Amino acid sequence: MTELLAPAGDLERLKIALLYGADAVYLGGRDYSLRANAKNFSIEELNEACTFAHSLGKRIYVTVNIVFHDKNLENLEEYLQKLKEIKVDAVIVSDIIGVKMAQEVGLDIILSTQASTLNYEAVNFWKNLGVKRIVLGREANREDIIRIKEETNVEIECFIHGAMCTSISGKCVLSNYCTNRDSNRGGCAQICRWVFTKDGSPDFTFMSKDLNMVDYLEEMIKIGVNSFKVEGRMRSIYYIATVIMCYRKMIDGIVNKSLPKEDREYYSKILDRVANRDTTPQFFHEFPGVNESYFSDRTEVSNQDFLGIVLDYDKENKYLILEQRNYFKIGDIVEFIGPNMDTLTYTISTIVNEDGEKIDVARHPKMIVKLPLDIELEKYAMMRIKVFDKKSVL
């Protein structure tokens, strides 16, 4: 099994992640989750998420991964029982009491990266408590993973893309100290992303660059990593769609021995553009050094590549109905990406607004427009700026 696992902060992002190629999605409920600032899911929404995922033959994992204080234990067993009833595929936990209660309820258990598991003895400890899969700490290197696979019979899940924790995963208390927001109970204020200055000295930060494992995907598959996890429950729908689609195509290409170098380079360029921080493989082959973190002169420049999302298709008049997300105009060369389709290049020749009037520019956020198109595109396809093609990155 080579699973591609996507984040989802709400139902829209969940549907996009699954439609764009994820095999499974991890998400949080309104309680007990480490992304308290995400919208997260009510029990009713979790039920809808499970129904949707299971209709596609895909899986839902629910995070219950805070470090529990006594007051957090109230209603936990009842909550886990509800998750069991709506048929979630597993819960992701970090605290031993969470493991115990989930096991008693009869839920499959995935150990969160918050447990900072980095060696086979720890993996066997958790295995003996009934854990089915371990999300290794982001600090695990190649040799750690190989030894763990050799010495245990547990599924291994590793992060392959997204933000890194500056501290050892699950052990940071900077947020608690600086803002009284508990990072281990969902309130992380991301102090490591702050910019510090003192007495006129240059600005200073100590955040890690983001993770990107494109160059090592094939090696990770060979050494037996079972699940490839993308970080980002608070990321945008465009980010989720783009990252999942790129990794889906690369993983499938590797498994089917059909991923040429130019395709990997193309997807790598797309991934670099969708993010606004630099990326690096971090710990996999060597301990990260000065080039794997930001210290000064850090810039994060967002682009406006995401132009719109497809709402529907007018078959009779052959018009694509689009919700605008960024400025575009007549003459722009764009491309469409989406589920079950190859990337489609398109030159905008006509834009029609909701009143049926032809306009030259779509400049109002979330305005509804129509574009003439002979090809029917599915709902949730997206329009973006065309920046380059595969040949241009060789």
Coordinates of C-alpha atoms in Angstrom, one line a residue:
M1 CA 0.0 0.0 0.0
T2 CA 1.2 3.5 -0.9
E3 CA -1.3 5.9 0.6
L4 CA -1.4 9.6 -0.2
L5 CA -2.9 11.3 2.9
A6 CA -4.3 14.9 2.6
P7 CA -5.3 17.5 5.2
A8 CA -8.8 19.0 5.4
G9 CA -9.9 21.9 7.5
D10 CA -13.6 21.8 6.3
L11 CA -15.9 19.8 4.0
E12 CA -15.0 21.8 0.9
R13 CA -11.3 21.1 1.3
L14 CA -12.1 17.5 2.1
K15 CA -14.0 16.9 -1.1
I16 CA -11.3 18.7 -3.1
A17 CA -8.5 16.6 -1.5
L18 CA -10.3 13.3 -2.3
L19 CA -11.3 14.3 -5.8
Y20 CA -7.8 15.5 -6.7
G21 CA -6.3 12.2 -5.8
A22 CA -5.9 11.6 -2.0
D23 CA -6.5 8.1 -0.8
A24 CA -7.4 9.3 2.7
V25 CA -8.0 12.6 4.6
Y26 CA -7.1 13.5 8.1
L27 CA -9.3 16.1 9.9
G28 CA -10.2 17.4 13.3
G29 CA -13.4 17.6 15.2
R30 CA -14.4 20.7 17.2
D31 CA -12.6 19.3 20.3
Y32 CA -9.4 17.4 21.1
S33 CA -7.6 18.5 17.9
L34 CA -4.3 20.3 17.5
R35 CA -5.6 22.8 15.0
A36 CA -8.1 24.7 17.1
N37 CA -7.9 27.7 14.7
A38 CA -9.1 25.6 11.7
K39 CA -12.9 25.6 11.1
N40 CA -12.9 21.8 11.9
F41 CA -15.9 19.4 11.8
S42 CA -19.0 19.0 13.8
I43 CA -20.3 15.4 14.4
E44 CA -22.8 15.9 11.6
E45 CA -20.1 17.1 9.2
L46 CA -17.8 14.2 10.2
N47 CA -20.7 11.9 9.3
E48 CA -21.1 13.6 6.0
A49 CA -17.3 13.4 5.4
C50 CA -17.3 9.6 6.1
T51 CA -20.2 9.0 3.8
F52 CA -18.6 11.0 1.0
A53 CA -15.1 9.4 1.4
H54 CA -16.5 5.9 1.7
S55 CA -18.6 6.3 -1.4
L56 CA -15.3 6.8 -3.3
G57 CA -13.6 3.9 -1.5
K58 CA -11.4 6.3 0.5
R59 CA -10.7 6.8 4.2
I60 CA -11.2 9.3 7.0
Y61 CA -8.8 9.7 10.0
V62 CA -9.9 12.0 12.8
T63 CA -7.3 13.7 15.0
V64 CA -7.8 13.4 18.7
N65 CA -4.2 14.3 19.3
I66 CA -4.0 17.0 22.1
V67 CA -2.0 16.3 25.2
F68 CA -4.9 15.7 27.7
H69 CA -5.2 17.6 31.0
D70 CA -7.9 16.3 33.4
K71 CA -10.6 18.7 32.3
N72 CA -10.0 17.7 28.6
L73 CA -11.0 14.2 29.5
E74 CA -14.6 15.2 30.0
N75 CA -16.9 13.6 27.4
L76 CA -13.9 12.0 25.6
E77 CA -15.2 8.5 25.7
E78 CA -18.6 9.6 24.5
Y79 CA -17.0 11.5 21.6
L80 CA -14.9 8.4 20.6
Q81 CA -18.1 6.3 20.7
K82 CA -19.7 8.7 18.3
L83 CA -16.7 8.4 15.9
K84 CA -17.1 4.7 16.1
E85 CA -20.8 4.9 15.2
I86 CA -20.2 7.1 12.1
K87 CA -17.5 4.6 11.0
V88 CA -14.4 6.8 10.9
D89 CA -11.5 4.6 9.7
A90 CA -9.1 5.5 12.5
V91 CA -8.3 8.1 15.1
I92 CA -5.0 9.9 15.4
V93 CA -3.9 10.2 19.0
S94 CA -0.7 11.2 20.9
D95 CA -1.6 10.7 24.6
I96 CA -1.5 7.2 26.1
I97 CA -5.0 7.8 27.7
G98 CA -6.3 8.5 24.2
V99 CA -4.8 5.2 23.0
K100 CA -6.4 3.4 25.9
M101 CA -9.9 4.9 25.4
A102 CA -9.9 4.5 21.7
Q103 CA -8.9 0.9 22.0
E104 CA -11.7 0.2 24.5
V105 CA -14.2 1.8 22.1
G106 CA -12.9 -0.4 19.3
L107 CA -11.4 2.2 17.0
D108 CA -8.3 1.7 14.9
I109 CA -5.5 3.8 16.3
I110 CA -2.8 5.9 14.5
L111 CA -0.1 7.4 16.8
S112 CA 0.3 11.1 16.1
T113 CA 3.7 12.7 15.2
Q114 CA 3.1 14.6 18.5
A115 CA 4.5 11.5 20.2
S116 CA 7.9 12.1 18.6
T117 CA 8.5 8.5 17.8
L118 CA 11.9 8.0 16.3
N119 CA 13.1 4.4 17.1
Y120 CA 11.9 0.9 16.8
E121 CA 11.7 0.2 20.6
A122 CA 9.2 3.0 20.9
V123 CA 7.3 1.7 17.9
N124 CA 7.1 -1.8 19.5
F125 CA 5.9 -0.2 22.8
W126 CA 3.0 1.5 21.0
K127 CA 2.3 -1.7 18.9
N128 CA 1.9 -3.7 22.1
L129 CA -0.8 -1.1 23.2
G130 CA -2.8 -1.8 20.1
V131 CA -1.5 1.0 17.7
K132 CA -1.9 0.0 14.1
R133 CA 0.2 2.8 12.5
I134 CA 2.9 5.3 13.6
V135 CA 3.3 8.8 12.3
L136 CA 7.0 9.2 12.8
G137 CA 8.4 12.4 14.1
R138 CA 9.4 14.8 11.3
E139 CA 13.0 14.3 12.6
A140 CA 13.2 10.7 11.5
N141 CA 15.9 10.1 8.9
R142 CA 16.4 7.4 6.3
E143 CA 18.3 5.0 8.6
D144 CA 15.6 5.4 11.4
I145 CA 12.8 4.5 9.0
I146 CA 14.7 1.4 7.6
R147 CA 15.5 0.1 11.1
I148 CA 11.9 0.6 12.3
K149 CA 10.5 -1.3 9.2
E150 CA 13.0 -4.1 9.8
E151 CA 12.3 -4.5 13.5
T152 CA 8.5 -4.0 13.6
N153 CA 5.4 -5.0 11.7
V154 CA 3.6 -1.6 12.0
E155 CA 2.5 0.7 9.2
I156 CA 4.7 3.8 8.9
E157 CA 3.4 7.2 8.0
C158 CA 5.7 10.1 7.1
F159 CA 5.3 13.7 6.2
I160 CA 6.4 14.6 2.7
H161 CA 5.3 18.2 2.3
G162 CA 4.4 21.3 4.3
A163 CA 5.4 23.2 7.4
M164 CA 8.0 21.9 9.8
C165 CA 7.9 22.4 13.6
T166 CA 11.0 24.3 14.7
S167 CA 11.0 22.5 18.0
I168 CA 10.9 18.7 18.1
S169 CA 7.4 17.7 17.0
G170 CA 5.1 17.8 19.9
K171 CA 7.5 19.2 22.5
C172 CA 7.2 23.0 22.0
V173 CA 6.0 25.3 24.8
L174 CA 7.0 28.7 23.2
S175 CA 3.4 29.5 22.5
N176 CA 2.4 28.8 26.1
Y177 CA 5.2 31.0 27.4
C178 CA 4.7 34.0 25.0
T179 CA 0.9 34.0 24.6
N180 CA -0.5 31.6 27.2
R181 CA -1.9 29.6 24.3
D182 CA -1.1 25.9 24.7
S183 CA 0.5 24.5 21.6
N184 CA -0.1 20.9 22.8
R185 CA -3.8 21.5 23.2
G186 CA -4.5 23.1 19.8
G187 CA -3.6 26.7 20.5
C188 CA -0.1 27.2 18.9
A189 CA 0.5 30.8 18.1
Q190 CA 3.5 29.8 15.9
I191 CA 6.1 31.9 17.8
C192 CA 8.8 30.4 15.6
R193 CA 7.3 32.3 12.6
W194 CA 7.6 35.7 14.5
V195 CA 10.2 38.2 13.5
F196 CA 12.2 39.5 16.4
T197 CA 14.3 42.7 16.8
K198 CA 16.1 44.3 19.7
D199 CA 17.8 47.7 20.1
G200 CA 18.0 48.4 16.4
S201 CA 19.6 45.1 15.6
P202 CA 18.6 43.3 12.3
D203 CA 15.4 41.3 12.3
F204 CA 15.8 37.7 13.4
T205 CA 13.6 34.6 13.1
F206 CA 14.3 30.9 13.7
M207 CA 11.7 29.2 11.7
S208 CA 12.4 26.1 9.6
K209 CA 11.9 26.1 5.9
D210 CA 9.0 23.9 4.7
L211 CA 9.4 20.2 3.9
N212 CA 9.5 18.9 0.3
M213 CA 10.3 15.3 -0.4
V214 CA 9.9 15.2 -4.2
D215 CA 13.5 14.1 -4.8
Y216 CA 13.2 11.2 -2.3
L217 CA 9.7 9.8 -3.0
E218 CA 11.0 6.8 -4.9
E219 CA 13.4 6.0 -2.1
M220 CA 10.7 6.3 0.6
I221 CA 8.5 3.9 -1.4
K222 CA 11.4 1.4 -1.7
I223 CA 12.2 1.4 2.1
G224 CA 8.5 0.7 2.9
V225 CA 6.8 3.9 4.0
N226 CA 3.1 3.1 3.9
S227 CA 1.5 6.6 4.0
F228 CA 2.7 9.9 2.6
K229 CA 1.3 12.8 4.5
V230 CA 0.8 16.4 3.4
E231 CA 0.6 19.0 6.1
G232 CA -1.9 21.8 5.9
R233 CA -5.4 21.7 7.5
M234 CA -5.5 25.5 7.4
R235 CA -4.2 25.8 3.8
S236 CA -6.4 27.0 0.9
I237 CA -8.4 24.9 -1.5
Y238 CA -6.0 25.8 -4.3
Y239 CA -3.0 24.7 -2.3
I240 CA -4.6 21.4 -1.4
A241 CA -5.7 20.7 -4.9
T242 CA -2.4 21.5 -6.4
V243 CA -0.2 19.7 -3.9
I244 CA -2.3 16.6 -3.9
M245 CA -2.6 16.4 -7.7
C246 CA 1.2 16.8 -8.1
Y247 CA 2.1 14.1 -5.5
R248 CA -0.7 11.8 -6.9
K249 CA 0.8 11.9 -10.4
M250 CA 4.4 11.5 -9.1
I251 CA 3.6 8.6 -6.8
D252 CA 1.6 6.8 -9.5
G253 CA 4.4 7.4 -12.0
I254 CA 7.0 5.9 -9.6
V255 CA 4.9 2.9 -8.8
N256 CA 4.1 2.3 -12.5
K257 CA 7.8 3.1 -13.5
S258 CA 6.6 5.9 -15.7
L259 CA 7.8 9.2 -14.2
P260 CA 10.4 10.8 -16.5
K261 CA 12.8 13.3 -15.1
E262 CA 11.1 16.2 -16.9
D263 CA 7.8 15.4 -15.3
R264 CA 9.3 15.3 -11.8
E265 CA 10.9 18.7 -12.5
Y266 CA 7.7 20.1 -13.8
Y267 CA 5.7 19.1 -10.7
S268 CA 8.5 20.3 -8.5
K269 CA 8.2 23.8 -10.1
I270 CA 4.5 23.8 -9.6
L271 CA 4.9 22.9 -5.9
D272 CA 7.5 25.7 -5.4
R273 CA 5.1 28.2 -6.9
V274 CA 2.0 27.2 -4.9
A275 CA 3.8 27.8 -1.6
N276 CA 5.2 31.1 -0.3
R277 CA 8.1 29.6 1.7
D278 CA 11.3 27.9 0.6
T279 CA 11.3 24.1 0.8
T280 CA 14.0 21.5 1.6
P281 CA 14.1 17.7 2.4
Q282 CA 15.1 18.5 6.0
F283 CA 16.1 15.4 8.0
F284 CA 15.8 12.6 5.6
H285 CA 19.4 12.2 4.4
E286 CA 21.3 14.5 6.7
F287 CA 20.8 16.7 9.8
P288 CA 19.5 20.1 8.7
G289 CA 21.8 23.1 9.0
V290 CA 21.9 26.8 8.3
N291 CA 20.4 26.4 4.8
E292 CA 17.3 24.6 6.1
S293 CA 16.1 27.5 8.3
Y294 CA 15.4 31.2 8.1
F295 CA 17.3 33.5 10.3
S296 CA 17.1 36.9 8.6
D297 CA 16.0 38.6 5.3
R298 CA 13.0 36.3 5.2
T299 CA 10.4 37.0 2.5
E300 CA 7.1 35.3 1.8
V301 CA 5.6 36.5 -1.4
S302 CA 2.2 35.2 -2.3
N303 CA 1.1 35.0 -5.9
Q304 CA -2.3 35.3 -7.5
D305 CA -2.1 32.2 -9.7
F306 CA -5.5 30.9 -8.6
L307 CA -8.0 32.6 -10.8
G308 CA -11.3 30.7 -10.3
I309 CA -13.1 27.5 -9.4
V310 CA -15.6 25.8 -11.7
L311 CA -19.2 25.7 -10.3
D312 CA -21.0 24.1 -13.2
Y313 CA -21.1 23.6 -17.0
D314 CA -23.9 24.9 -19.3
K315 CA -24.2 22.0 -21.8
E316 CA -26.8 23.7 -24.0
N317 CA -24.8 26.9 -24.6
K318 CA -21.3 25.4 -24.0
Y319 CA -20.4 27.8 -21.2
L320 CA -18.2 27.1 -18.2
I321 CA -19.6 28.7 -15.0
L322 CA -16.8 30.0 -12.9
E323 CA -16.4 31.7 -9.5
Q324 CA -13.6 34.3 -9.8
R325 CA -10.9 34.3 -7.2
N326 CA -8.2 36.6 -8.7
Y327 CA -8.1 39.2 -11.5
F328 CA -8.1 38.0 -15.1
K329 CA -8.9 39.6 -18.4
I330 CA -9.5 39.1 -22.1
G331 CA -6.4 37.7 -23.8
D332 CA -4.9 36.0 -20.7
I333 CA -3.5 32.6 -21.3
V334 CA -4.6 30.3 -18.5
E335 CA -4.9 26.6 -17.7
F336 CA -7.5 24.4 -16.1
I337 CA -6.6 21.6 -13.6
G338 CA -9.1 19.2 -12.1
P339 CA -10.2 15.7 -11.2
N340 CA -10.1 13.1 -14.0
M341 CA -8.5 15.5 -16.6
D342 CA -5.2 16.5 -18.1
T343 CA -4.1 20.1 -17.7
L344 CA -5.9 22.2 -20.3
T345 CA -4.4 25.4 -21.7
Y346 CA -7.0 28.1 -22.7
T347 CA -6.9 31.6 -24.0
I348 CA -9.7 33.9 -22.6
S349 CA -11.6 35.4 -25.5
T350 CA -14.9 36.1 -23.9
I351 CA -16.1 36.8 -20.4
V352 CA -19.8 37.1 -19.6
N353 CA -21.1 38.3 -16.2
E354 CA -24.2 37.2 -14.4
D355 CA -26.4 39.8 -16.2
G356 CA -25.4 38.3 -19.6
E357 CA -23.1 41.2 -20.4
K358 CA -19.8 40.8 -22.1
I359 CA -17.0 42.3 -20.0
D360 CA -13.2 42.8 -20.5
V361 CA -12.1 42.1 -17.0
A362 CA -13.1 39.9 -14.0
R363 CA -12.0 42.0 -11.1
H364 CA -14.6 41.6 -8.3
P365 CA -13.8 38.9 -5.7
K366 CA -16.1 35.8 -6.1
M367 CA -18.1 37.2 -9.0
I368 CA -19.8 34.6 -11.2
V369 CA -18.8 34.6 -14.8
K370 CA -19.2 32.4 -17.9
L371 CA -16.5 31.4 -20.3
P372 CA -17.1 29.7 -23.7
L373 CA -15.7 26.2 -23.7
D374 CA -16.5 23.2 -25.8
I375 CA -15.1 20.7 -23.3
E376 CA -17.2 20.0 -20.2
L377 CA -15.2 20.3 -17.0
E378 CA -16.3 18.9 -13.6
K379 CA -17.3 20.9 -10.6
Y380 CA -14.2 21.8 -8.5
A381 CA -11.9 22.1 -11.5
M382 CA -9.8 25.2 -11.1
M383 CA -8.4 27.9 -13.4
R384 CA -4.9 29.3 -12.8
I385 CA -2.4 31.5 -14.6
K386 CA -0.3 29.5 -17.1
V387 CA 3.3 30.2 -16.1
F388 CA 5.3 27.4 -17.8
D389 CA 4.9 24.0 -19.3
K390 CA 7.0 20.9 -19.0
K391 CA 9.4 21.8 -21.8
S392 CA 10.2 25.2 -20.3
V393 CA 11.6 23.7 -17.0
L394 CA 14.1 21.3 -18.6

